[in-house]
Short mmCIF file of C-alpha atoms in Angstrom, two decimals:
data_model
loop_
_atom_site.label_atom_id
_atom_site.label_comp_id
_atom_site.label_asym_id
_atom_site.label_seq_id
_atom_site.Cartn_x
_atom_site.Cartn_y
_atom_site.Cartn_z
CA MET A 15 71.30 31.42 -25.69
CA ALA A 16 68.50 31.24 -28.20
CA LEU A 17 69.02 31.68 -31.93
CA PHE A 18 66.67 33.83 -34.01
CA LEU A 19 66.32 34.27 -37.74
CA LEU A 20 65.39 37.79 -38.71
CA SER A 21 64.76 39.23 -42.14
CA TYR A 22 64.71 43.02 -42.30
CA ASP A 23 63.63 45.19 -45.20
CA ARG A 24 65.99 48.15 -45.05
CA LEU A 25 64.00 50.41 -47.36
CA ALA A 26 60.78 49.86 -45.45
CA ALA A 27 62.75 49.80 -42.15
CA GLN A 28 60.72 46.87 -40.90
CA VAL A 29 61.05 43.22 -39.99
CA VAL A 30 59.44 40.94 -42.57
CA GLU A 31 60.25 37.59 -40.98
CA PHE A 32 61.23 36.70 -37.46
CA ALA A 33 61.38 33.28 -35.83
CA GLU A 34 63.19 31.51 -33.04
CA VAL A 35 65.31 28.60 -34.26
CA ALA A 36 64.70 25.38 -32.36
CA GLN A 37 67.73 23.73 -30.80
CA GLY A 38 69.41 21.38 -33.27
CA GLN A 39 67.78 23.14 -36.24
CA GLU A 40 70.72 25.44 -36.98
CA GLN A 41 71.45 23.94 -40.41
CA GLU A 42 67.81 24.39 -41.40
CA ALA A 43 68.06 28.03 -40.29
CA PHE A 44 71.19 28.49 -42.43
CA ASP A 45 69.27 27.01 -45.39
CA ARG A 46 66.33 29.31 -44.75
CA ARG A 47 68.61 32.35 -44.59
CA LEU A 48 70.15 31.44 -47.93
CA ALA A 49 66.72 30.88 -49.47
CA LEU A 50 65.58 34.32 -48.25
CA GLU A 51 68.70 36.01 -49.62
CA LEU A 52 68.29 34.32 -53.01
CA GLN A 53 64.63 35.30 -53.13
CA ALA A 54 65.52 38.90 -52.23
CA LEU A 55 67.93 38.98 -55.18
CA ARG A 56 65.16 37.82 -57.53
CA ASP A 57 62.68 40.31 -56.06
CA GLY A 58 65.17 43.18 -56.08
CA LEU A 59 64.75 43.79 -52.34
CA ASP A 60 67.34 45.20 -49.93
CA LEU A 61 66.80 42.49 -47.34
CA GLU A 62 69.18 42.06 -44.45
CA VAL A 63 68.85 38.47 -43.24
CA VAL A 64 70.63 37.75 -39.98
CA LEU A 65 70.94 35.03 -37.37
CA LEU A 66 71.02 36.60 -33.94
CA GLU A 67 71.55 35.11 -30.51
CA ALA A 68 70.36 36.32 -27.13
CA THR A 69 69.22 34.77 -23.89
CA SER A 70 65.59 35.61 -24.70
CA GLU A 71 63.45 37.41 -27.26
CA GLU A 72 62.94 40.27 -24.82
CA ARG A 73 66.69 40.74 -24.54
CA LEU A 74 67.14 40.41 -28.29
CA ARG A 75 64.79 43.34 -28.72
CA ARG A 76 67.11 45.38 -26.51
CA THR A 77 70.39 44.20 -28.00
CA ASN A 78 69.11 44.77 -31.55
CA ALA A 79 66.55 47.49 -30.93
CA ARG A 80 67.12 49.13 -34.33
CA TYR A 81 65.33 46.28 -36.10
CA PHE A 82 62.29 46.49 -33.88
CA ASP A 83 61.88 50.25 -33.57
CA ASP A 84 62.20 49.76 -29.82
CA LEU A 85 64.62 52.59 -29.11
CA ALA A 86 62.27 54.09 -26.52
CA VAL A 87 62.27 50.75 -24.71
CA LEU A 88 66.05 50.66 -24.88
CA LEU A 89 66.23 54.19 -23.54
CA ALA A 90 63.94 53.26 -20.66
CA SER A 91 66.19 50.33 -19.79
CA ALA A 92 69.18 52.67 -19.64
CA ARG A 93 67.60 54.70 -16.82
CA MET B 15 81.28 24.07 -14.79
CA ALA B 16 84.22 25.83 -16.32
CA VAL B 17 84.07 26.22 -20.06
CA THR B 18 87.28 26.18 -22.03
CA ASP B 19 87.63 27.35 -25.58
CA ARG B 20 90.41 24.99 -26.62
CA SER B 21 90.85 26.58 -29.99
CA ARG B 22 91.08 30.05 -28.58
CA ASP B 23 93.30 32.77 -29.74
CA ARG B 24 95.87 30.99 -31.78
CA PRO B 25 98.25 33.15 -33.80
CA ALA B 26 96.76 33.83 -37.23
CA SER B 27 99.20 31.48 -38.95
CA GLN B 28 97.82 28.44 -37.14
CA GLY B 29 94.60 26.53 -37.69
CA ALA B 30 94.34 26.90 -41.45
CA PRO B 31 90.76 27.31 -42.67
CA ARG B 32 89.50 24.92 -45.34
CA TRP B 33 89.14 27.80 -47.79
CA SER B 34 92.36 29.26 -49.17
CA ARG B 35 92.86 33.01 -48.96
CA GLY B 36 92.89 33.20 -52.76
CA THR B 37 89.54 31.40 -53.03
CA ILE B 38 87.98 33.72 -50.45
CA ASP B 39 89.31 36.85 -52.12
CA ARG B 40 88.18 35.75 -55.58
CA LEU B 41 84.71 35.31 -54.09
CA GLY B 42 85.03 38.82 -52.64
CA GLU B 43 85.79 40.19 -56.11
CA ARG B 44 82.72 38.42 -57.55
CA LEU B 45 80.59 39.97 -54.80
CA ARG B 46 81.69 43.45 -55.90
CA ARG B 47 80.06 42.79 -59.27
CA PRO B 48 76.29 42.43 -59.81
CA LEU B 49 75.14 39.56 -57.61
CA ASP B 50 73.96 36.21 -58.88
CA ASP B 51 72.76 33.02 -57.21
CA ASP B 52 76.21 31.40 -57.34
CA SER B 53 78.04 34.21 -55.57
CA ILE B 54 75.39 34.43 -52.85
CA THR B 55 75.47 30.65 -52.37
CA ASP B 56 79.27 30.59 -52.23
CA LEU B 57 79.31 33.40 -49.66
CA ASP B 58 76.82 31.41 -47.61
CA GLN B 59 79.06 28.33 -47.74
CA TYR B 60 82.03 30.40 -46.60
CA ARG B 61 79.95 32.00 -43.83
CA ARG B 62 78.89 28.59 -42.52
CA THR B 63 82.52 27.57 -41.94
CA PHE B 64 82.61 30.09 -39.07
CA TRP B 65 80.00 28.21 -37.03
CA PRO B 66 82.30 26.00 -34.87
CA ALA B 67 84.66 28.91 -34.17
CA TYR B 68 81.73 31.18 -33.38
CA ARG B 69 80.25 28.60 -31.00
CA ALA B 70 83.60 28.05 -29.24
CA VAL B 71 84.00 31.76 -28.51
CA GLY B 72 80.35 32.02 -27.43
CA ASP B 73 80.73 29.17 -24.97
CA ALA B 74 83.90 30.73 -23.55
CA LEU B 75 82.23 34.14 -23.18
CA HIS B 76 79.16 32.64 -21.60
CA GLY B 77 81.34 30.74 -19.12
CA LYS B 78 83.42 33.81 -18.37
CA LEU B 79 80.41 36.02 -17.72
CA ALA B 80 78.72 33.35 -15.60
CA ARG B 81 81.75 33.20 -13.32
CA GLN B 82 82.25 36.95 -12.97
CA GLU B 83 80.34 39.34 -10.76
CA ILE B 84 80.34 41.71 -13.69
CA GLY B 85 78.41 39.16 -15.70
CA ALA B 86 75.21 39.84 -13.78
CA SER B 87 74.78 43.20 -15.51
CA ALA B 88 76.31 42.23 -18.84
CA GLU B 89 74.10 41.70 -21.87
CA LEU B 90 75.61 39.14 -24.23
CA SER B 91 74.29 38.73 -27.75
CA GLY B 92 75.63 37.21 -30.92
CA ARG B 93 75.36 37.56 -34.65
CA PHE B 94 76.28 34.58 -36.72
CA GLY B 95 77.17 35.35 -40.27
CA LYS B 96 77.21 38.89 -41.60
CA SER B 97 74.33 39.26 -44.03
CA THR B 98 75.05 39.23 -47.75
CA TYR B 99 73.62 42.76 -47.92
CA ALA B 100 76.06 44.07 -45.29
CA THR B 101 79.02 42.07 -46.61
CA VAL B 102 78.57 43.36 -50.16
CA ALA B 103 78.03 46.93 -48.94
CA LYS B 104 81.28 46.78 -46.98
CA LEU B 105 83.23 45.29 -49.89
CA LYS B 106 81.97 48.04 -52.20
CA ARG B 107 82.56 50.82 -49.70
CA MET B 108 86.08 49.85 -48.68
CA SER B 109 89.16 48.47 -50.39
CA ILE B 110 89.09 45.54 -47.95
CA ARG B 111 89.44 41.94 -49.18
CA LEU B 112 86.87 39.37 -48.07
CA SER B 113 89.58 37.34 -46.29
CA GLN B 114 90.40 40.44 -44.22
CA MET B 115 86.85 40.94 -43.01
CA GLN B 116 86.84 40.36 -39.26
CA ASP B 117 83.18 40.74 -38.44
CA ILE B 118 81.65 37.85 -40.37
CA ALA B 119 80.57 36.45 -37.01
CA GLY B 120 80.77 37.90 -33.55
CA TYR B 121 79.39 38.82 -30.20
CA ARG B 122 78.44 41.99 -28.44
CA ILE B 123 78.57 42.59 -24.72
CA VAL B 124 76.78 45.64 -23.34
CA LEU B 125 77.80 46.80 -19.86
CA SER B 126 76.06 49.14 -17.46
CA SER B 127 78.99 51.53 -17.02
CA ALA B 128 82.32 52.60 -18.49
CA ARG B 129 84.11 51.18 -15.47
CA ALA B 130 82.41 47.78 -15.93
CA ALA B 131 83.39 47.83 -19.60
CA ASP B 132 87.04 48.47 -18.69
CA ASP B 133 86.97 45.66 -16.12
CA LEU B 134 85.50 43.23 -18.63
CA LEU B 135 88.00 44.23 -21.31
CA ALA B 136 90.83 43.40 -18.90
CA GLU B 137 89.22 40.00 -18.27
CA LEU B 138 88.79 39.33 -21.98
CA GLN B 139 92.37 40.27 -22.73
CA SER B 140 93.55 37.69 -20.21
CA LEU B 141 91.23 35.12 -21.83
CA TYR B 142 92.44 36.09 -25.32
CA PRO B 143 95.95 37.53 -24.91
CA HIS B 144 96.59 37.61 -28.68
CA ALA B 145 93.33 39.36 -29.50
CA ARG B 146 93.66 42.43 -31.67
CA ARG B 147 92.10 45.44 -30.00
CA PHE B 148 90.42 48.31 -31.82
CA ASP B 149 89.61 51.08 -29.39
CA ARG B 150 87.04 53.23 -31.08
CA ARG B 151 86.62 55.38 -28.00
CA ASP B 152 89.95 57.05 -28.77
CA SER B 153 89.57 57.45 -32.49
CA SER B 154 85.87 58.09 -32.77
CA SER B 155 84.34 56.74 -35.98
CA HIS B 156 81.79 59.42 -36.85
CA GLY B 157 80.46 59.28 -33.31
CA TYR B 158 80.54 55.49 -32.91
CA ARG B 159 82.26 54.53 -29.68
CA ALA B 160 83.09 51.02 -28.46
CA VAL B 161 86.01 48.64 -28.11
CA HIS B 162 86.27 45.74 -30.56
CA LEU B 163 88.44 42.70 -29.97
CA VAL B 164 89.16 40.24 -32.76
CA VAL B 165 90.13 36.80 -31.53
CA ASN B 166 91.49 34.01 -33.67
CA SER B 167 89.45 30.90 -32.96
CA GLY B 168 91.04 27.96 -34.74
CA GLY B 169 91.92 30.11 -37.76
CA TRP B 170 88.68 32.08 -37.97
CA PRO B 171 88.42 35.69 -36.80
CA ILE B 172 85.58 36.27 -34.36
CA GLU B 173 84.77 39.82 -33.30
CA ILE B 174 83.76 40.77 -29.76
CA GLN B 175 82.25 44.23 -29.38
CA VAL B 176 82.28 45.71 -25.90
CA ARG B 177 79.97 48.67 -25.40
CA THR B 178 78.50 50.59 -22.51
CA VAL B 179 74.74 50.90 -22.46
CA PHE B 180 74.96 54.49 -23.74
CA GLN B 181 77.44 53.63 -26.49
CA HIS B 182 75.02 50.90 -27.50
CA LEU B 183 72.03 53.22 -27.42
CA TRP B 184 73.89 55.70 -29.63
CA ALA B 185 74.84 52.95 -32.11
CA GLN B 186 71.24 51.72 -32.32
CA LEU B 187 70.01 55.29 -32.78
CA SER B 188 72.51 55.85 -35.57
CA GLU B 189 71.55 52.61 -37.34
CA ARG B 190 67.85 53.33 -37.02
CA LEU B 191 68.30 56.85 -38.40
CA ALA B 192 70.23 55.38 -41.32
CA ASP B 193 67.30 53.06 -42.03
CA VAL B 194 64.40 55.48 -41.69
CA LEU B 195 66.19 58.24 -43.60
CA ALA B 196 67.35 55.74 -46.23
CA ALA B 197 70.89 56.96 -45.62
CA PRO B 198 73.05 53.88 -45.05
CA GLY B 199 76.21 56.00 -45.12
CA ILE B 200 75.41 57.80 -41.86
CA LYS B 201 77.72 55.61 -39.84
CA TYR B 202 80.53 56.42 -42.25
CA GLY B 203 80.01 60.16 -42.06
CA GLU B 204 77.80 60.47 -45.14
CA TYR B 205 74.85 62.46 -43.85
CA PRO B 206 71.69 63.03 -45.91
CA THR B 207 71.68 66.55 -47.34
CA GLU B 208 67.91 66.84 -46.86
CA TYR B 209 68.36 66.24 -43.11
CA PRO B 210 71.43 68.33 -42.23
CA GLU B 211 70.57 68.26 -38.52
CA THR B 212 71.42 64.54 -38.40
CA GLU B 213 75.16 65.15 -38.13
CA THR B 214 74.81 67.73 -35.36
CA ILE B 215 72.44 65.57 -33.34
CA LEU B 216 74.52 62.39 -33.56
CA ALA B 217 77.80 64.22 -32.92
CA GLY B 218 76.28 66.07 -29.96
CA VAL B 219 74.89 62.93 -28.32
CA SER B 220 78.13 61.01 -28.89
CA ALA B 221 80.18 63.80 -27.31
CA ALA B 222 77.77 63.87 -24.37
CA VAL B 223 78.20 60.10 -23.90
CA ALA B 224 81.99 60.54 -23.93
CA ARG B 225 81.84 63.30 -21.31
CA PHE B 226 79.50 61.26 -19.12
CA GLU B 227 81.74 58.19 -19.26
CA GLU B 228 84.80 60.26 -18.49
CA TYR B 229 83.03 61.55 -15.41
CA GLU B 230 81.90 58.02 -14.48
CA LYS B 231 85.55 57.00 -14.24
CA ASP B 232 86.59 60.10 -12.29
CA PRO B 233 87.52 59.00 -8.74
CA GLY B 234 86.07 62.28 -7.48
CA ALA B 235 82.65 61.64 -9.04
CA THR B 236 79.80 61.67 -6.54
CA SER B 237 76.69 59.56 -7.00
CA LYS B 238 74.53 62.68 -6.81
CA ARG B 239 76.40 64.49 -9.58
CA LEU B 240 76.54 61.30 -11.60
CA ALA B 241 72.75 61.01 -11.39
CA VAL B 242 72.34 64.61 -12.55
CA ARG B 243 74.67 64.04 -15.50
CA LYS B 244 72.93 60.80 -16.37
CA ASN B 245 69.55 62.54 -16.46
CA SER B 246 71.01 65.24 -18.68
CA LEU B 247 72.38 62.59 -21.06
CA LEU B 248 69.05 60.75 -21.15
CA LYS B 249 67.34 64.03 -22.09
CA LYS B 250 69.71 64.40 -25.04
CA PHE B 251 68.77 60.91 -26.20
CA GLU B 252 65.07 61.71 -25.75
CA GLN B 253 65.47 64.82 -27.93
CA ALA B 254 67.27 62.78 -30.59
CA LEU B 255 64.50 60.16 -30.52
CA GLN B 256 61.93 62.91 -30.92
CA VAL B 257 63.68 64.03 -34.11
CA LEU B 258 63.60 60.44 -35.29
CA GLU B 259 59.86 60.22 -34.67
CA ASP B 260 59.21 63.57 -36.42
#
């Protein structure tokens, strides 16, 4: 499974940062998440910063379609 | 190669976490107040303690799905560490203590049918016999339908959500609507007054999913009728998506 760091602006309903975490770089990803959450506090933003796992980015977009506005893609995969 | 989660599913009294319950709950109280750097940093430190337990459950699930025929159609994903935003929102919305929060880290498995979901749940309950089960298909939570298991992995609760593809689609639709309508309370039954149709649409689609899955499990169901019902359900989702786009 691959790990992804995703930062999502809830008010704008859009992803503002998205990156795959290289293997062995989990602690750096935790640090980055904390830094983003602290910055969001200072900026007064409703950021949702999450670490998500899936077997691929394509699958992540299905398992967490709400972040990517890919509901139509998800619906197509349900057919 | 078989994967064994050696820490799996101990009774809650075993495997004491490094953080005491009192320390965790005092942090929870601080998070209910206006946030500062210290409370966010402390929550992050607490969240990180879940990593080994989260990994152990993930490895076990991955191994289980790889060995099962059902695994071919199962979509496994994980979320490590509930975001500060979501954690604080939950603490403020409910009277729950931080130490009682069971979804700090977890996995989701999406299955192609209701029957496949039931089969997998039986498998998971043999893997985690002490898991607590929350069947949200019976007591629908404002339209949300799924089964959640909470396993104790070395003292840390790890949540496993089991959904069918249509339960998952509904949940994603609900979350997306909450975001675009700036109405985070939708999934708790707080619908935006300026969009009164939201409640009817979500309730209607959820009920349609429930009826479809009931029929899926009916021994008398024919593939032809199932296909017709599936098309009808997909149309309901398409209509709901159209509302979302409008």
